[in-house]
Coordinates of N, CA and C in Angstrom, one line a residue:
M1 N -25.2 243.5 90.3 CA -26.7 243.6 90.3 C -27.1 244.4 89.0
N2 N -28.1 244.0 88.3 CA -28.5 244.7 87.1 C -29.5 245.8 87.4
N3 N -29.8 246.6 86.4 CA -30.8 247.8 86.7 C -32.1 247.3 87.2
D4 N -32.7 246.3 86.7 CA -34.0 245.8 87.2 C -33.9 245.4 88.7
E5 N -32.8 244.7 89.1 CA -32.6 244.3 90.5 C -32.4 245.5 91.4
I6 N -31.7 246.5 90.9 CA -31.5 247.7 91.7 C -32.8 248.4 91.9
M7 N -33.6 248.5 90.8 CA -34.9 249.2 90.9 C -35.7 248.5 91.9
T8 N -35.7 247.1 91.9 CA -36.5 246.4 92.9 C -36.1 246.7 94.3
E9 N -34.8 246.7 94.5 CA -34.2 247.0 95.9 C -34.6 248.5 96.3
L10 N -34.6 249.4 95.4 CA -34.9 250.8 95.7 C -36.4 250.9 96.0
L11 N -37.2 250.1 95.2 CA -38.7 250.1 95.5 C -39.0 249.5 96.9
K12 N -38.3 248.5 97.2 CA -38.4 247.9 98.6 C -38.1 248.9 99.7
T13 N -37.0 249.7 99.4 CA -36.6 250.7 100.4 C -37.8 251.7 100.5
A14 N -38.3 252.1 99.4 CA -39.5 253.1 99.5 C -40.6 252.5 100.2
W15 N -41.0 251.3 99.9 CA -42.1 250.6 100.6 C -41.9 250.5 102.1
D16 N -40.7 250.1 102.4 CA -40.3 249.9 103.9 C -40.4 251.2 104.6
N17 N -40.3 252.3 103.9 CA -40.3 253.6 104.6 C -41.5 254.5 104.3
D18 N -42.6 253.7 103.9 CA -43.9 254.4 103.6 C -43.8 255.5 102.6
I19 N -43.0 255.3 101.6 CA -43.0 256.2 100.5 C -43.7 255.6 99.3
L20 N -44.6 256.3 98.7 CA -45.4 255.9 97.6 C -44.7 256.2 96.3
V21 N -44.4 255.2 95.5 CA -43.7 255.4 94.2 C -44.7 255.1 93.1
Q22 N -45.0 256.0 92.3 CA -45.8 255.8 91.1 C -44.9 255.8 89.9
I23 N -45.0 254.8 89.1 CA -44.3 254.6 87.8 C -45.2 254.9 86.7
D24 N -44.9 255.9 85.9 CA -45.8 256.3 84.8 C -45.1 256.2 83.4
N25 N -45.8 255.6 82.5 CA -45.2 255.5 81.2 C -45.9 256.3 80.1
T26 N -46.8 257.2 80.6 CA -47.5 258.1 79.7 C -47.0 259.5 79.5
L27 N -45.9 259.8 80.2 CA -45.4 261.1 80.2 C -44.4 261.3 79.0
S28 N -44.1 262.5 78.7 CA -43.1 262.8 77.6 C -41.8 262.2 78.0
P29 N -41.0 261.8 77.0 CA -39.7 261.2 77.3 C -38.7 262.3 78.0
Y30 N -39.1 263.5 78.0 CA -38.3 264.6 78.6 C -38.9 265.2 79.8
T31 N -39.9 264.6 80.4 CA -40.5 265.0 81.7 C -39.7 264.3 82.8
P32 N -39.0 265.1 83.6 CA -38.2 264.4 84.7 C -39.0 263.8 85.8
S33 N -38.4 262.8 86.5 CA -39.1 262.3 87.7 C -39.1 263.4 88.7
V34 N -40.0 263.2 89.7 CA -40.3 264.2 90.7 C -40.7 263.6 92.0
S35 N -40.4 264.4 93.1 CA -40.8 263.9 94.4 C -41.4 265.0 95.2
N36 N -42.2 264.6 96.2 CA -42.8 265.6 97.1 C -42.5 265.0 98.5
S37 N -41.6 265.6 99.3 CA -41.3 265.0 100.6 C -42.4 265.2 101.6
V38 N -43.3 266.2 101.4 CA -44.4 266.4 102.4 C -45.4 265.2 102.3
T39 N -45.7 264.8 101.0 CA -46.7 263.8 100.8 C -46.0 262.4 100.7
R40 N -44.7 262.4 100.7 CA -43.9 261.2 100.7 C -44.2 260.4 99.4
R41 N -44.3 261.1 98.3 CA -44.6 260.5 97.0 C -43.5 260.8 96.0
I42 N -43.3 259.8 95.1 CA -42.3 259.9 94.0 C -43.0 259.5 92.8
L43 N -42.8 260.2 91.7 CA -43.3 259.9 90.4 C -42.1 259.6 89.5
I44 N -42.0 258.4 89.0 CA -40.9 258.0 88.1 C -41.5 257.9 86.7
N45 N -40.9 258.7 85.8 CA -41.3 258.6 84.4 C -40.5 257.5 83.7
S46 N -41.2 256.3 83.5 CA -40.6 255.2 82.9 C -40.5 255.3 81.4
N47 N -41.0 256.4 80.9 CA -40.9 256.7 79.5 C -39.7 257.6 79.2
W48 N -38.9 257.9 80.2 CA -37.7 258.8 80.2 C -36.8 258.4 79.0
H49 N -36.3 259.3 78.3 CA -35.5 259.1 77.1 C -34.2 258.3 77.3
I50 N -33.7 258.3 78.6 CA -32.5 257.5 78.9 C -33.0 256.5 79.9
H51 N -33.5 255.4 79.4 CA -34.1 254.4 80.3 C -33.2 253.8 81.4
R52 N -31.9 253.7 81.0 CA -30.9 253.2 82.0 C -30.7 254.1 83.2
Q53 N -31.2 255.3 83.1 CA -31.1 256.3 84.2 C -32.2 256.2 85.3
L54 N -33.1 255.3 85.1 CA -34.3 255.3 86.0 C -33.9 254.9 87.5
A55 N -33.0 254.0 87.7 CA -32.6 253.7 89.1 C -31.9 254.9 89.7
Y56 N -31.1 255.6 88.9 CA -30.5 256.9 89.4 C -31.5 257.9 89.8
H57 N -32.6 258.0 89.0 CA -33.7 258.9 89.3 C -34.3 258.5 90.6
L58 N -34.6 257.2 90.8 CA -35.3 256.8 92.0 C -34.5 257.0 93.2
A59 N -33.2 256.7 93.1 CA -32.3 256.9 94.3 C -32.2 258.4 94.6
H60 N -32.2 259.2 93.6 CA -32.1 260.7 93.8 C -33.4 261.2 94.5
E61 N -34.5 260.7 94.0 CA -35.8 261.2 94.5 C -36.0 260.7 96.0
L62 N -35.6 259.4 96.2 CA -35.6 258.9 97.6 C -34.9 259.8 98.6
H63 N -33.7 260.3 98.1 CA -33.0 261.2 99.0 C -33.8 262.5 99.3
H64 N -34.4 263.0 98.4 CA -35.3 264.2 98.6 C -36.3 263.9 99.7
V65 N -36.9 262.8 99.6 CA -38.0 262.5 100.6 C -37.3 262.2 102.0
F66 N -36.3 261.4 102.0 CA -35.6 261.1 103.3 C -35.0 262.3 104.0
N67 N -34.6 263.3 103.1 CA -34.0 264.5 103.6 C -35.0 265.6 104.0
H68 N -36.3 265.3 103.7 CA -37.4 266.3 103.9 C -37.1 267.6 103.1
D69 N -36.6 267.4 101.9 CA -36.4 268.6 101.1 C -37.7 269.3 100.8
S70 N -37.7 270.6 100.8 CA -39.0 271.2 100.6 C -39.4 271.4 99.2
N71 N -40.7 271.6 99.0 CA -41.3 271.8 97.7 C -41.3 270.5 96.9
I72 N -41.8 270.6 95.6 CA -41.8 269.5 94.7 C -40.5 269.7 93.9
L73 N -39.7 268.6 93.8 CA -38.4 268.7 93.2 C -38.3 267.7 92.1
Y74 N -37.7 268.2 91.0 CA -37.5 267.4 89.7 C -36.1 267.0 89.6
F75 N -35.8 265.9 89.0 CA -34.5 265.4 88.8 C -33.7 266.3 87.8
T76 N -32.5 266.7 88.2 CA -31.6 267.4 87.3 C -30.2 266.8 87.6
P77 N -29.4 266.8 86.5 CA -28.1 266.1 86.7 C -26.9 267.1 87.2
T78 N -27.2 268.0 88.0 CA -26.2 269.0 88.4 C -25.4 268.5 89.6
K79 N -24.3 269.2 89.9 CA -23.5 268.8 91.1 C -23.7 269.8 92.2
H80 N -24.5 270.8 92.0 CA -24.6 271.9 93.0 C -26.0 272.0 93.6
G81 N -26.0 272.6 94.8 CA -27.3 272.8 95.5 C -28.0 271.6 95.9
I82 N -29.3 271.7 96.1 CA -30.1 270.6 96.6 C -30.2 269.5 95.7
E83 N -30.2 269.8 94.4 CA -30.2 268.7 93.4 C -28.8 268.0 93.3
G84 N -27.7 268.7 93.5 CA -26.4 268.1 93.5 C -26.3 267.2 94.7
E85 N -26.8 267.6 95.8 CA -26.8 266.8 97.1 C -27.5 265.5 96.9
A86 N -28.7 265.6 96.2 CA -29.5 264.4 95.9 C -28.7 263.5 94.9
N87 N -28.0 264.0 94.0 CA -27.2 263.2 93.1 C -26.1 262.5 93.8
Y88 N -25.4 263.2 94.7 CA -24.3 262.5 95.5 C -24.9 261.4 96.3
A89 N -26.1 261.7 97.0 CA -26.7 260.7 97.8 C -27.2 259.5 97.0
A90 N -27.7 259.7 95.8 CA -28.1 258.6 94.9 C -26.9 257.7 94.6
I91 N -25.7 258.3 94.4 CA -24.5 257.5 94.1 C -24.2 256.7 95.3
E92 N -24.3 257.3 96.5 CA -24.0 256.6 97.8 C -24.9 255.4 97.9
R93 N -26.2 255.5 97.5 CA -27.1 254.5 97.7 C -26.9 253.4 96.6
L94 N -26.5 253.8 95.4 CA -26.4 252.9 94.3 C -25.2 252.0 94.3
V95 N -24.0 252.6 94.7 CA -22.8 251.9 94.7 C -22.9 250.5 95.5
P96 N -23.4 250.5 96.7 CA -23.4 249.2 97.4 C -24.3 248.2 96.7
L97 N -25.4 248.6 96.1 CA -26.3 247.7 95.4 C -25.6 247.2 94.1
Y98 N -25.1 248.0 93.3 CA -24.5 247.7 92.1 C -23.2 246.7 92.3
F99 N -22.4 247.1 93.3 CA -21.2 246.3 93.5 C -21.3 245.2 94.5
R100 N -22.5 244.9 95.0 CA -22.7 243.9 96.0 C -21.9 242.6 95.8
D101 N -21.9 242.1 94.6 CA -21.3 240.8 94.3 C -20.1 241.0 93.3
V102 N -19.5 242.1 93.3 CA -18.4 242.4 92.4 C -17.1 242.4 93.2
E103 N -16.2 241.6 92.8 CA -14.8 241.5 93.4 C -14.1 242.8 93.1
P104 N -13.2 243.3 94.0 CA -12.5 244.5 93.8 C -11.7 244.6 92.5
E105 N -11.2 243.5 92.1 CA -10.4 243.5 90.8 C -11.3 243.6 89.6
D106 N -12.6 243.4 89.7 CA -13.5 243.6 88.6 C -14.3 244.9 88.6
V107 N -13.9 245.8 89.5 CA -14.6 247.1 89.6 C -14.3 248.0 88.4
S108 N -15.4 248.6 87.8 CA -15.2 249.5 86.8 C -16.2 250.7 87.0
S109 N -15.6 251.9 87.3 CA -16.4 253.0 87.5 C -17.1 253.4 86.2
E110 N -16.4 253.2 85.1 CA -16.9 253.5 83.7 C -18.1 252.6 83.4
R111 N -18.1 251.3 83.8 CA -19.2 250.5 83.5 C -20.4 250.9 84.4
F112 N -20.1 251.2 85.7 CA -21.2 251.6 86.6 C -21.9 252.9 86.0
M113 N -21.1 253.9 85.6 CA -21.6 255.1 85.1 C -22.4 254.9 83.8
N114 N -21.9 254.0 82.9 CA -22.6 253.7 81.7 C -23.9 253.0 81.9
D115 N -23.8 251.9 82.8 CA -25.0 251.1 83.0 C -26.1 251.9 83.6
L116 N -25.8 252.9 84.5 CA -26.8 253.7 85.1 C -27.0 255.1 84.5
A117 N -26.2 255.4 83.4 CA -26.3 256.6 82.7 C -26.0 257.8 83.6
I118 N -25.0 257.7 84.4 CA -24.6 258.8 85.3 C -23.6 259.7 84.5
G119 N -23.8 261.0 84.5 CA -23.0 261.9 83.7 C -21.6 262.0 84.2
N120 N -20.7 262.4 83.3 CA -19.3 262.6 83.6 C -19.1 263.6 84.7
N121 N -20.0 264.5 84.9 CA -19.8 265.5 85.9 C -19.8 264.9 87.3
M122 N -20.3 263.7 87.4 CA -20.3 263.0 88.7 C -19.2 262.0 88.9
R123 N -18.3 261.9 87.9 CA -17.2 260.9 88.0 C -16.4 260.9 89.3
D124 N -16.0 262.1 89.8 CA -15.3 262.1 91.0 C -16.1 261.5 92.2
A125 N -17.3 261.9 92.2 CA -18.2 261.3 93.3 C -18.3 259.8 93.2
V126 N -18.5 259.3 92.0 CA -18.6 257.9 91.8 C -17.3 257.2 92.2
E127 N -16.1 257.7 91.7 CA -14.9 257.0 92.1 C -14.6 257.1 93.6
N128 N -14.9 258.2 94.2 CA -14.7 258.3 95.7 C -15.6 257.4 96.4
E129 N -16.9 257.2 96.0 CA -17.8 256.4 96.7 C -17.4 254.9 96.5
I130 N -16.9 254.5 95.3 CA -16.5 253.2 95.1 C -15.3 252.8 96.0
R131 N -14.3 253.8 96.1 CA -13.2 253.6 96.9 C -13.6 253.4 98.4
Y132 N -14.5 254.2 98.8 CA -15.1 254.2 100.2 C -15.7 252.8 100.4
Y133 N -16.5 252.4 99.5 CA -17.3 251.1 99.6 C -16.3 249.9 99.8
Y134 N -15.3 249.9 99.0 CA -14.4 248.7 99.1 C -13.4 248.8 100.2
N135 N -13.2 250.0 100.8 CA -12.4 250.1 102.0 C -13.1 249.8 103.2
Q136 N -14.4 249.7 103.2 CA -15.3 249.4 104.3 C -15.4 247.9 104.5
E137 N -15.2 247.1 103.4 CA -15.4 245.7 103.5 C -14.3 245.0 104.3

């Protein structure tokens, strides 16, 4: 599944769960996406300087809303704390979408990370989630 198809699936998930997603292309390329779990709103900066990362941002922000994380939260690529938890959850949500039609012998964690611009600091989480996904089938 390509980035646009993944974004469509994530937007459907938001819609089905009464989460409002606003996509804005007028923000600075360095303004991160943000969510507010109280209002169930997500703002995705479609002008983000790493456009391939937008599906990762949306999956990350969806986790904040589903998890009822407090306050207004901005995307950061860390492995720790509330933001790290959202990054792990984003990977859990993205792996089944990305690899839906990929045979096990064609799996590449490197391609997945490159296509979605997921940082090397999340490599272990990506590889573990891919292994888990294919062991469940």
